[in-house]
């Protein structure tokens, strides 16, 4: 996954799966645009009853730090639904 | 335990203060119509009065304040300029609020007027009334001053003094194309964090599901609560490069008012008040109810709750810094400390009599503690002169209009502190003097122009310290007082004989004689010449003095001199015949050994540092016989006059609570009060000001 667009395209293909795990392993840099996509993913999955898990500790921590800085809801809470 | 303060009384007191603040803000707005700081201040005062009055069920007050507040809501939007007419009507409407607060109702004969005021304000702020278009003479575009808070320091119109940290709410709503425009909202949040402490609430609920999202569009939004010393303009500058589709609102959040969650949401426009009323019936917790009903998003509630939390924290900090105490309790405390002072003096005396070293050491410690307690309690009794001066802004404006004068009032030294009780007693004298200045001093605009002066007269109230006294000068640049006219009038009134030789100071002093007036026509404003003698009498009651200087054509200055405090006096205890007298230390310049004093043959003067100074034998003055030429002389200085007071013996320093003389003895000449000595015997306070004036008269007569 090189761009946020690529990421969105890939995940869209798996949206119908009952259980979806998004791995951040291998992601080098990310921005607010990428973070926003995670919230979009949350809207699609958790609100419709499906479960969502994030994997990849290091990158996840960095995403969480960015969310806290931007005053957005905690990603960990989102992933638990 | 003392009685619990009555919440209603506290509300009344606070509302009075807020109404004064409203008046002050309106008067500034009249001069600076574009000052959003004062517009906001007026709005907040009204908003708080209304909110507090609701708690006490003062429906009429709430309704009137609410309608008046509505006009300020519109003015704050900036679409209607603040005009002189709007200020006029708002000031009058504010007076109606005073009536509602104090009496619970507007008198029947003024109710129509009260309603008309609101209607004309409503019309003016709708832009349909004449007020909306009629700017004040001072409101012309070029002269308008920008609001301090909107400018960074150093730029034109900026507030030069550093601002105290204040709470600012930033509502940042990036456009969809924000990312494409190259703006990174996180960088802006970083910049805000550099300005102070931030509390950021991000809104992610508008982010669409993944199936629908356009990844490079921005669907996030933010509320940022910023505690900062930066100006509003400096905060706005952070967003200077955002695209035109994005929106930013930066607004100061007042910390002095407690705001409920619903109020914050309504103010922010995310909920309308009717909706709020409806949901309030469902009761707590409001945030949950609103979210459950889909009225607002959880993010909105989260953001509003954070604001509420921050405000309550700031309020709590402020509450820790100051506490309100009923003035009666403060008086009791000062009086109690005064009794301690007397008791401590008795203990010191006892320790000396018993010659007990241990007791003497304890008495010394006690003395130190009592002195500290005295200073502290006196400090608590002091209020800034600003509280005395502030109401005169409005009064000057009204009286000047009534008399067709144009006057600018300046206040100086307003941080000078005075005993609260003194302030109360200075209001009427100051009122008289200001009215006189406006009526007899400052000329009508045409006359001023003809005299080569600026059209607008200047009136200055200036306070300052002078030793143990506070001075208050009332200065005007009017036509001054014609000394010859005063003299002629005094002769006409039989106050002086045509042959009397008077110095310029003595002539001006005649103005303070009962019934004296040089005005050919007595007006409703300055009265009928009964004012200035009352002014002097009131000042003398405070152990103070009043003097007047004037230059024809240039103006007049009336100078009041008042002791810092009335409560406890430190004085020099002296014996005159077999009676004890106390002379206020604040007046004493030095004590001289009688044998070294070079008295003139007449006995009424002595040489003092190259000058001839009047000498007053207190024993003879108080009719206790006469004193010996070897008796000591206490040299006192009133600031205008030096006098030597001959006493039999100097006993030492003594501090005590001064008691009034009571009805029978209050007119005793040369005595301003009494104190009790440690052994319970009374001593009389020498009225130095009075004696100095008598000495001055004697001196003039002899010259």
XYZ file of C-alpha atoms in Angstrom:
784
model
C 0.000 0.000 0.000
C 1.668 3.097 -1.157
C -1.039 5.717 -0.878
C -4.144 6.281 1.161
C -6.106 5.727 -2.028
C -4.495 2.300 -2.446
C -5.299 1.490 1.169
C -8.942 2.467 0.744
C -9.218 0.420 -2.435
C -7.758 -2.641 -0.756
C -9.872 -2.438 2.359
C -13.050 -1.824 0.366
C -12.574 -5.262 -1.152
C -12.750 -6.828 2.297
C -15.469 -4.712 3.822
C -18.032 -7.485 3.713
C -15.928 -9.836 5.827
C -17.368 -10.412 9.277
C -14.009 -9.875 10.918
C -11.528 -7.411 9.556
C -8.024 -6.882 10.839
C -6.100 -3.936 9.514
C -2.355 -4.288 9.821
C -0.107 -1.256 9.904
C 3.080 -3.248 9.676
C 5.291 -1.859 6.998
C 3.689 1.582 6.935
C 6.481 4.099 6.969
C 4.707 7.436 7.095
C 1.143 8.508 7.397
C -0.803 11.693 7.725
C -4.110 13.066 8.850
C -5.636 11.928 5.599
C -4.742 8.336 6.494
C -6.086 8.726 9.994
C -9.363 10.001 8.615
C -9.699 6.841 6.552
C -9.532 4.775 9.722
C -12.502 6.690 11.083
C -14.268 6.072 7.776
C -13.540 2.409 8.211
C -14.963 2.557 11.711
C -18.148 4.148 10.375
C -18.536 1.296 7.930
C -17.678 -1.602 10.219
C -18.545 -0.922 13.801
C -21.745 0.975 13.200
C -22.971 -1.851 11.023
C -22.144 -4.409 13.708
C -18.999 -5.907 12.251
C -15.821 -6.123 14.296
C -12.613 -4.324 13.528
C -9.120 -4.945 14.827
C -5.978 -2.959 14.278
C -2.651 -4.719 14.299
C 0.960 -3.558 14.226
C 1.912 -2.034 17.546
C 4.414 0.594 16.527
C 2.428 2.199 13.726
C -0.792 1.909 15.688
C 0.776 3.763 18.579
C 1.797 6.528 16.232
C -1.706 6.729 14.790
C -3.117 6.837 18.292
C -0.739 9.617 19.282
C -1.870 11.580 16.247
C -5.521 11.018 17.137
C -4.937 12.215 20.692
C -3.107 15.293 19.408
C -5.986 16.070 17.059
C -8.541 15.529 19.830
C -10.195 12.672 17.981
C -11.718 9.574 19.519
C -9.282 6.931 20.660
C -8.511 4.412 17.928
C -8.269 1.570 20.408
C -11.842 2.247 21.468
C -12.922 2.306 17.843
C -11.292 -1.025 17.171
C -13.141 -2.549 20.111
C -16.331 -1.239 18.683
C -19.814 31.045 63.771
C -21.188 34.139 62.139
C -24.390 34.292 60.189
C -24.320 32.793 56.719
C -24.355 35.454 54.027
C -27.743 35.945 52.412
C -27.492 34.734 48.775
C -30.033 37.333 47.721
C -27.916 40.102 49.246
C -24.837 38.749 47.473
C -26.755 38.689 44.175
C -27.932 42.259 44.777
C -24.392 43.440 45.438
C -22.949 41.631 42.426
C -25.735 42.833 40.163
C -25.068 46.431 41.239
C -21.414 45.940 40.313
C -22.371 44.455 36.955
C -24.741 47.323 36.232
C -21.891 49.708 36.972
C -19.711 47.698 34.602
C -22.457 47.899 31.972
C -22.602 51.660 32.376
C -18.828 52.019 32.168
C -18.684 49.842 29.054
C -21.439 51.847 27.371
C -19.656 55.110 28.103
C -16.462 53.761 26.546
C -18.445 52.460 23.572
C -19.802 55.939 23.006
C -16.227 57.109 22.485
C -14.961 53.920 20.814
C -17.961 52.478 18.930
C -15.887 49.705 17.381
C -14.494 48.335 20.622
C -15.666 44.741 20.644
C -14.002 44.348 24.008
C -16.423 46.799 25.612
C -19.336 45.552 23.558
C -18.632 42.053 24.841
C -18.168 43.360 28.341
C -21.597 45.064 28.232
C -23.162 41.921 26.812
C -21.591 39.686 29.444
C -22.706 41.962 32.266
C -26.291 41.774 31.012
C -26.075 38.053 30.406
C -24.817 37.378 33.918
C -27.406 39.621 35.553
C -30.126 37.854 33.624
C -28.796 34.409 34.526
C -28.463 35.183 38.218
C -31.822 36.947 38.383
C -33.439 33.806 36.993
C -32.306 31.883 40.056
C -34.088 34.349 42.322
C -37.273 34.372 40.256
C -36.979 38.059 39.348
C -39.059 37.617 36.231
C -39.519 41.277 35.322
C -35.804 41.894 35.591
C -35.024 38.762 33.585
C -37.427 39.727 30.787
C -36.167 43.282 30.536
C -32.518 42.209 30.652
C -33.214 39.537 28.047
C -34.647 42.016 25.552
C -31.825 44.433 26.148
C -29.333 41.581 25.810
C -30.860 40.680 22.438
C -29.937 44.069 21.067
C -26.367 43.444 22.141
C -26.381 40.074 20.430
C -27.097 41.909 17.171
C -24.547 44.612 17.863
C -21.921 41.929 18.454
C -22.569 40.588 14.987
C -21.143 43.860 13.735
C -23.774 44.538 11.096
C -25.226 47.502 12.993
C -22.817 50.162 14.259
C -22.983 51.371 17.844
C -24.375 54.875 17.617
C -24.717 57.588 20.184
C -28.484 57.108 20.195
C -28.072 53.415 20.886
C -25.755 54.205 23.782
C -28.236 56.800 25.069
C -31.115 54.354 25.032
C -29.028 51.524 26.409
C -27.914 53.714 29.315
C -31.511 54.640 30.059
C -32.550 50.996 29.782
C -29.741 50.141 32.182
C -31.289 52.621 34.646
C -34.551 50.696 34.329
C -32.672 47.550 35.307
C -31.422 49.390 38.389
C -35.032 50.175 39.313
C -36.058 46.579 38.712
C -33.193 45.321 40.818
C -33.758 47.669 43.734
C -37.544 47.920 43.757
C -38.620 44.795 41.899
C -40.620 46.910 39.444
C -40.504 49.986 37.260
C -42.773 52.752 38.618
C -46.036 52.952 36.710
C -45.354 56.416 35.307
C -42.098 55.198 33.738
C -43.255 51.891 32.348
C -44.219 53.307 28.954
C -40.838 54.963 28.681
C -39.114 51.712 29.635
C -40.960 49.894 26.866
C -40.228 52.666 24.340
C -36.533 52.394 25.128
C -36.482 48.711 24.305
C -38.572 49.195 21.187
C -36.321 51.914 19.866
C -33.261 49.783 20.603
C -34.867 46.853 18.836
C -35.722 49.067 15.881
C -32.224 50.513 15.831
C -30.544 47.140 15.868
C -32.894 45.854 13.183
C -31.504 48.694 11.144
C -34.884 50.346 10.683
C -34.581 53.053 13.311
C -32.787 56.323 12.952
C -30.335 55.213 15.604
C -28.769 52.685 13.329
C -27.688 55.322 10.925
C -27.027 58.287 13.164
C -23.445 58.031 14.235
C -22.189 60.051 17.147
C -19.974 63.018 16.443
C -17.119 61.001 17.864
C -17.914 57.931 15.821
C -16.614 59.223 12.530
C -14.673 56.549 10.705
C -11.134 57.872 11.004
C -11.255 58.487 14.699
C -12.627 55.124 15.567
C -10.298 53.029 17.588
C -9.946 49.375 16.894
C -10.531 46.962 19.670
C -7.365 46.315 21.656
C -7.965 42.607 21.857
C -7.969 42.190 18.108
C -4.518 43.645 17.588
C -1.196 42.119 18.402
C 1.019 44.211 20.659
C 2.910 46.850 18.814
C 0.442 47.309 15.980
C -1.725 50.397 15.734
C -4.448 50.443 18.351
C -2.867 47.580 20.215
C -3.133 47.186 23.934
C 0.386 47.841 25.154
C -0.034 46.163 28.519
C 0.403 42.387 28.564
C -2.938 40.650 28.699
C -3.843 38.244 31.425
C -4.390 34.703 30.205
C -7.910 34.359 28.882
C -9.938 31.568 27.385
C -10.453 31.614 23.642
C -12.701 29.261 21.701
C -11.658 28.477 18.141
C -14.128 26.747 15.865
C -12.210 25.445 12.866
C -14.209 23.909 10.045
C -11.842 22.966 7.209
C -13.269 22.825 3.707
C -13.464 19.526 1.846
C -10.520 20.640 -0.304
C -8.246 21.497 2.598
C -5.756 18.684 1.982
C -5.668 19.472 -1.740
C -5.067 23.137 -0.931
C -1.924 22.060 0.883
C -3.099 22.939 4.363
C -2.286 20.517 7.121
C -4.717 21.092 10.002
C -2.290 19.365 12.363
C 0.256 22.119 11.736
C -2.342 24.713 12.649
C -3.075 22.828 15.872
C 0.653 22.874 16.555
C 0.754 26.626 16.095
C -2.158 27.103 18.467
C -0.424 24.949 21.060
C 2.502 27.319 20.893
C 0.216 30.178 21.965
C -0.897 28.556 25.205
C -2.592 25.593 26.757
C -5.032 23.933 24.379
C -7.877 21.517 24.760
C -8.623 20.101 21.314
C -11.876 18.384 20.458
C -11.900 16.795 17.025
C -15.130 15.969 15.199
C -14.965 12.705 13.262
C -18.676 11.988 12.978
C -18.951 13.693 9.613
C -16.460 11.268 8.125
C -18.518 9.126 5.722
C -18.308 5.330 5.635
C -15.320 3.918 3.784
C -17.499 2.939 0.851
C -18.385 6.576 0.228
C -15.318 8.471 1.270
C -13.175 10.446 -1.141
C -9.892 9.869 0.660
C -8.259 13.194 -0.158
C -11.240 15.242 1.034
C -11.282 16.508 4.561
C -14.279 15.622 6.692
C -12.799 16.427 10.087
C -13.473 19.550 12.147
C -12.207 20.978 15.414
C -13.112 23.038 18.444
C -10.069 24.269 20.291
C -10.203 25.863 23.716
C -7.084 27.893 24.173
C -5.935 29.447 27.423
C -3.584 32.133 26.208
C -2.206 35.612 26.720
C -2.285 36.164 22.977
C -4.767 38.597 21.485
C -7.707 37.402 19.425
C -5.965 38.790 16.370
C -2.851 36.748 17.086
C -4.976 33.629 17.314
C -6.765 34.489 14.076
C -3.419 35.019 12.391
C -2.652 31.312 12.785
C -5.317 30.687 10.138
C -4.265 33.446 7.807
C -3.378 31.084 4.924
C -6.328 28.736 4.961
C -8.497 28.541 1.846
C -11.602 30.677 1.467
C -13.998 27.747 1.794
C -12.775 26.853 5.286
C -14.219 28.706 8.228
C -12.700 29.813 11.504
C -14.397 31.545 14.382
C -12.294 32.855 17.214
C -14.095 34.150 20.243
C -13.138 35.017 23.770
C -14.990 32.977 26.375
C -15.664 34.973 29.492
C -14.528 33.214 32.619
C -16.654 35.211 35.037
C -19.886 33.495 34.195
C -20.982 29.978 34.866
C -22.546 28.555 31.728
C -24.707 25.523 31.485
C -24.125 22.982 28.783
C -27.349 23.919 26.998
C -26.406 27.605 26.969
C -23.053 26.841 25.394
C -24.651 24.694 22.697
C -27.306 27.321 21.935
C -24.654 30.039 21.801
C -22.688 27.961 19.359
C -25.743 27.636 17.155
C -25.788 23.840 17.185
C -29.060 23.780 19.103
C -31.909 26.234 19.165
C -33.299 27.413 22.458
C -36.822 26.054 21.856
C -35.353 22.618 21.241
C -33.322 22.943 24.408
C -36.397 23.825 26.459
C -38.168 20.780 25.111
C -35.355 18.395 25.934
C -34.763 19.906 29.336
C -38.070 18.444 30.439
C -36.505 14.986 30.011
C -33.911 15.939 32.559
C -30.518 14.610 33.343
C -27.987 14.211 32.098
C -28.623 16.726 29.385
C -25.673 15.672 27.242
C -26.936 12.088 27.054
C -30.476 13.176 26.344
C -29.380 15.418 23.501
C -27.145 12.789 21.973
C -29.798 10.069 22.337
C -32.267 12.272 20.510
C -29.727 13.031 17.842
C -30.025 16.761 18.586
C -26.280 17.205 18.824
C -23.318 14.972 18.200
C -21.341 13.372 21.032
C -18.385 15.457 19.866
C -20.372 18.667 20.376
C -21.275 17.592 23.889
C -17.697 16.581 24.594
C -16.442 19.940 23.397
C -19.042 21.916 25.363
C -18.350 19.896 28.513
C -14.658 20.640 28.169
C -15.409 24.336 27.897
C -17.616 24.118 30.970
C -14.896 22.257 32.848
C -12.238 24.794 31.890
C -14.440 27.715 32.860
C -15.310 26.212 36.210
C -11.598 25.621 36.791
C -10.789 29.250 35.976
C -13.674 30.400 38.170
C -12.431 28.181 40.989
C -8.929 29.653 40.628
C -10.354 33.133 40.805
C -12.498 32.212 43.784
C -9.366 31.035 45.552
C -7.689 34.336 44.825
C -10.442 36.510 46.230
C -13.286 36.094 48.599
C -16.199 38.393 49.221
C -16.756 39.516 52.776
C -19.667 41.587 53.986
C -18.445 45.099 54.714
C -20.123 45.021 58.122
C -17.914 42.101 59.107
C -14.866 43.981 57.952
C -15.880 46.953 60.090
C -16.289 44.599 63.044
C -12.832 43.188 62.422
C -11.198 46.613 62.263
C -13.029 47.653 65.398
C -11.910 44.460 67.149
C -8.307 44.992 66.118
C -8.627 48.526 67.468
C -9.610 47.085 70.838
C -6.587 44.759 70.639
C -4.410 47.790 70.075
C -5.763 49.424 73.232
C -5.425 46.218 75.237
C -1.883 45.699 74.005
C -1.012 49.223 75.178
C -2.360 48.342 78.638
C -0.284 45.156 78.736
C 2.848 47.115 77.798
C 2.105 49.607 80.561
C 1.591 46.828 83.094
C 4.853 45.152 82.094
C 6.693 48.441 82.626
C 5.044 48.994 85.996
C 5.849 45.503 87.246
C 9.359 45.688 85.808
C 9.049 42.033 84.791
C 11.497 41.117 82.014
C 9.586 38.041 80.884
C 6.328 39.950 80.739
C 8.076 42.814 78.943
C 9.363 40.411 76.294
C 5.895 38.924 75.815
C 4.369 42.399 75.649
C 6.870 43.284 72.947
C 5.936 40.189 70.935
C 2.286 40.994 71.407
C 2.894 44.518 70.212
C 4.508 43.237 67.025
C 1.649 40.841 66.314
C -0.987 43.442 67.062
C 0.768 45.870 64.752
C 0.754 43.282 61.946
C -2.915 42.499 62.566
C -3.666 46.209 62.537
C -1.883 46.768 59.233
C -3.559 43.732 57.692
C -7.049 44.680 58.807
C -6.518 48.245 57.636
C -5.347 46.929 54.280
C -8.510 44.893 53.956
C -10.495 48.036 54.599
C -8.945 49.867 51.695
C -10.568 50.174 48.283
C -9.193 51.753 45.125
C -10.330 55.300 44.399
C -11.647 53.915 41.091
C -14.784 52.841 43.003
C -15.327 56.451 44.009
C -14.514 57.957 40.619
C -16.274 55.520 38.275
C -19.877 56.736 38.747
C -18.801 60.265 37.851
C -18.221 59.253 34.242
C -21.946 59.001 33.706
C -22.741 61.990 35.880
C -20.318 64.212 33.991
C -21.795 63.109 30.692
C -25.380 63.806 31.808
C -24.691 67.134 33.514
C -22.534 68.356 30.639
C -25.383 67.639 28.230
C -27.885 69.351 30.448
C -25.700 72.445 30.494
C -24.767 72.271 26.804
C -21.119 71.726 27.624
C -18.716 69.412 25.894
C -16.524 67.822 28.492
C -13.979 65.053 28.536
C -13.451 63.464 31.930
C -10.090 61.853 32.694
C -9.338 59.788 35.761
C -5.805 59.536 37.116
C -4.300 57.641 40.032
C -7.373 55.428 40.290
C -5.315 52.665 41.907
C -4.785 54.899 44.965
C -6.434 53.254 47.935
C -8.618 54.811 50.559
C -10.522 53.620 53.589
C -13.864 52.278 52.403
C -15.742 54.453 54.914
C -13.889 57.525 53.686
C -14.881 56.736 50.113
C -18.549 56.628 51.124
C -18.277 60.039 52.729
C -16.468 61.623 49.818
C -19.187 60.974 47.239
C -21.332 64.007 48.040
C -18.457 66.504 48.335
C -17.026 65.297 45.049
C -20.431 65.530 43.413
C -20.761 69.179 44.490
C -17.334 70.092 43.227
C -17.785 68.394 39.858
C -21.153 70.029 39.349
C -19.631 73.394 40.173
C -16.830 72.804 37.686
C -19.284 71.976 34.943
C -21.682 74.776 35.744
C -19.394 77.644 36.711
C -16.008 76.517 35.437
C -16.068 74.961 31.999
C -17.509 77.344 29.444
C -19.993 76.499 26.657
C -18.199 75.374 23.451
C -18.637 78.698 21.645
C -17.260 80.668 24.555
C -14.280 78.312 24.727
C -13.580 78.706 21.021
C -13.844 82.477 21.380
C -11.321 82.304 24.232
C -8.914 80.365 22.018
C -9.480 77.077 23.842
C -10.397 73.648 22.532
C -14.108 73.182 22.087
C -14.164 70.325 24.565
C -13.435 71.184 28.186
C -11.175 68.956 30.248
C -12.111 67.738 33.688
C -9.581 65.622 35.565
C -10.049 63.667 38.774
C -6.582 62.901 40.066
C -5.778 60.875 43.166
C -2.409 60.299 44.810
C -0.611 59.762 48.084
C 0.976 62.468 50.179
C 2.466 61.014 53.350
C -0.290 59.570 55.509
C -2.859 61.346 53.381
C -4.566 60.819 50.090
C -5.066 63.817 47.884
C -7.830 64.139 45.342
C -7.614 67.004 42.888
C -10.538 68.088 40.738
C -9.027 70.094 37.907
C -10.847 71.911 35.133
C -9.599 74.091 32.302
C -12.561 76.425 32.512
C -12.743 80.137 32.994
C -11.299 80.066 36.507
C -12.428 82.166 39.422
C -12.129 85.924 39.396
C -10.572 86.787 42.758
C -11.919 90.370 42.585
C -15.470 89.098 42.008
C -15.123 86.798 45.012
C -13.884 89.630 47.163
C -16.707 91.972 46.058
C -19.285 89.292 46.725
C -17.822 88.629 50.174
C -18.036 92.334 51.014
C -21.580 92.477 49.675
C -22.492 89.513 51.853
C -20.861 91.038 54.892
C -18.334 88.250 55.173
C -15.405 90.657 55.164
C -15.079 94.388 55.616
C -14.243 96.537 52.560
C -10.928 97.436 54.217
C -9.828 93.838 54.799
C -6.499 92.912 53.295
C -6.600 89.335 52.102
C -4.108 87.176 50.295
C -5.179 85.418 47.115
C -5.483 82.113 49.027
C -7.653 83.735 51.660
C -9.920 85.220 49.013
C -10.436 81.811 47.432
C -11.018 80.393 50.883
C -14.110 82.609 51.123
C -15.770 80.314 48.600
C -16.107 77.787 51.421
C -18.067 80.224 53.611
C -21.719 79.296 54.214
C -24.103 80.776 51.651
C -21.374 82.094 49.381
C -22.045 82.019 45.629
C -20.766 84.109 42.758
C -23.183 82.703 40.211
C -25.540 85.421 39.059
C -28.163 82.784 38.295
C -28.453 79.776 40.530
C -28.980 76.669 38.433
C -30.464 73.310 39.236
C -27.071 71.784 38.675
C -24.822 73.545 41.103
C -27.451 74.652 43.551
C -27.625 77.918 45.402
C -24.254 78.351 46.954
C -24.887 75.944 49.769
C -22.422 73.434 48.390
C -18.862 74.403 49.129
C -19.319 75.080 52.848
C -20.906 71.647 53.129
C -17.925 70.232 51.255
C -15.558 71.734 53.798
C -17.656 70.548 56.740
C -17.742 67.004 55.365
C -13.993 67.002 54.798
C -13.383 68.276 58.314
C -15.494 65.462 59.685
C -12.982 63.145 58.021
C -10.077 65.070 59.556
C -9.297 66.217 56.053
C -9.153 69.575 54.350
C -10.151 71.280 51.133
C -8.415 74.120 49.327
C -8.945 75.875 46.030
C -6.579 77.473 43.570
C -7.602 79.180 40.395
C -6.213 81.221 37.543
C -8.644 83.441 35.667
C -9.142 82.158 32.142
C -7.167 78.977 32.736
C -9.077 76.903 35.205
C -9.602 75.844 38.775
C -8.260 73.081 40.972
C -9.970 71.964 44.143
C -7.694 69.867 46.306
C -9.053 67.468 48.902
C -6.716 66.013 51.499
C -7.950 63.024 53.441
C -6.266 60.783 56.021
C -5.537 57.306 54.693
C -7.727 55.745 57.299
C -10.151 56.775 59.982
C -10.049 53.660 62.060
C -6.815 53.668 64.036
C -4.551 56.628 64.542
C -0.958 56.715 65.600
C -0.259 59.872 67.492
C 1.981 61.740 69.892
C 0.533 61.831 73.375
C 1.055 65.199 75.073
C -0.009 66.766 78.320
C -1.588 70.221 78.346
C -2.278 71.416 81.909
C -3.587 68.212 83.498
C -5.274 66.891 80.345
C -3.904 64.480 77.756
C -4.086 65.298 74.046
C -3.143 63.207 71.037
C -1.623 64.822 67.951
C -1.768 62.728 64.770
C 1.796 61.687 63.921
C 1.075 62.233 60.225
C 1.137 65.993 60.814
C 4.168 66.206 63.054
C 7.352 67.551 61.567
C 9.432 67.714 64.747
C 9.412 68.440 68.470
C 11.468 71.333 69.844
C 12.778 71.961 73.312
C 10.986 75.122 74.476
C 14.203 76.640 75.779
C 15.692 76.628 72.284
C 12.703 78.266 70.629
C 13.114 81.886 69.627
C 9.671 83.336 70.371
C 8.697 86.747 69.107
C 7.812 89.375 71.659
C 4.109 89.107 70.845
C 4.266 85.401 71.753
C 2.235 84.469 68.698
C 5.200 83.553 66.430
C 8.586 81.918 66.519
C 11.521 81.553 64.189
C 11.672 78.193 62.517
C 14.327 77.316 59.962
C 14.483 80.831 58.569
C 10.715 81.415 58.571
C 8.317 83.062 60.944
C 5.772 80.485 62.014
C 2.620 80.961 64.120
C 2.816 79.604 67.658
C -0.328 78.364 69.357
C -0.401 77.771 73.087
C -2.761 74.799 73.481
C -3.354 75.456 77.192
C -4.507 78.954 76.406
C -6.492 77.860 73.346
C -8.372 75.182 75.300
C -8.656 77.579 78.271
C -6.619 75.581 80.737
C -4.461 78.534 81.704
C -1.104 79.311 80.111
C 2.115 77.455 79.542
C 5.674 78.204 80.414
C 8.165 79.550 77.861
C 10.294 76.476 78.533
C 7.500 74.141 77.455
C 8.151 72.037 74.337
C 6.824 72.976 70.938
C 5.403 70.403 68.517
C 5.786 71.631 64.926
C 2.926 70.432 62.735
C 2.585 70.734 58.977
C -0.763 70.519 57.158
C 0.850 70.801 53.754
C -0.281 74.413 53.501
C 0.680 75.767 56.869
C 3.290 75.204 59.558
C 2.251 75.802 63.161
C 4.032 75.370 66.480
C 1.829 73.868 69.184
C 2.983 74.526 72.753
C 2.316 71.646 75.159
C 3.355 71.108 78.775
C 4.932 67.695 78.311
C 5.486 65.128 75.578
C 4.505 61.671 76.868
C 5.318 59.459 73.881
C 3.730 57.637 70.949
C 0.324 56.068 71.236
C -1.908 54.289 68.742
C -5.593 53.920 69.316
C -9.071 53.725 67.888
C -10.517 57.195 67.498
C -13.991 57.624 68.943
C -16.358 60.365 67.856
C -17.166 63.064 70.365
C -20.901 62.468 70.594
C -23.678 64.938 69.908
C -22.991 67.276 72.825
C -19.313 67.806 72.205
C -19.032 67.332 68.460
C -18.745 71.055 67.792
C -15.942 71.612 70.306
C -13.459 73.752 68.446
C -10.022 72.297 67.861
C -10.988 68.754 68.856
C -11.655 66.066 66.269
C -12.314 63.033 68.469
C -11.220 61.146 71.527
C -9.172 58.077 72.370
C -8.894 55.970 75.486
C -5.535 55.560 77.140
C -4.349 52.229 78.543
C -5.446 53.198 82.063
C -8.938 53.989 80.768
C -8.726 57.772 80.914
C -9.754 59.672 77.773
C -7.469 61.892 75.689
C -8.682 64.390 73.102
C -7.511 64.378 69.473
C -6.135 67.745 68.412
C -7.826 68.993 65.231
C -4.619 70.091 63.559
C -6.273 71.279 60.331
C -8.624 73.564 62.236
C -5.884 74.968 64.441
C -3.682 75.586 61.408
C -6.434 77.563 59.699
C -6.953 79.665 62.811
C -3.229 80.266 62.997
C -3.192 81.271 59.337
C -5.944 83.824 59.994
C -4.077 85.243 62.958
C -0.950 85.469 60.883
C -2.738 87.375 58.102
C -4.347 89.715 60.591
C -0.984 90.546 62.165
C 0.707 90.998 58.807
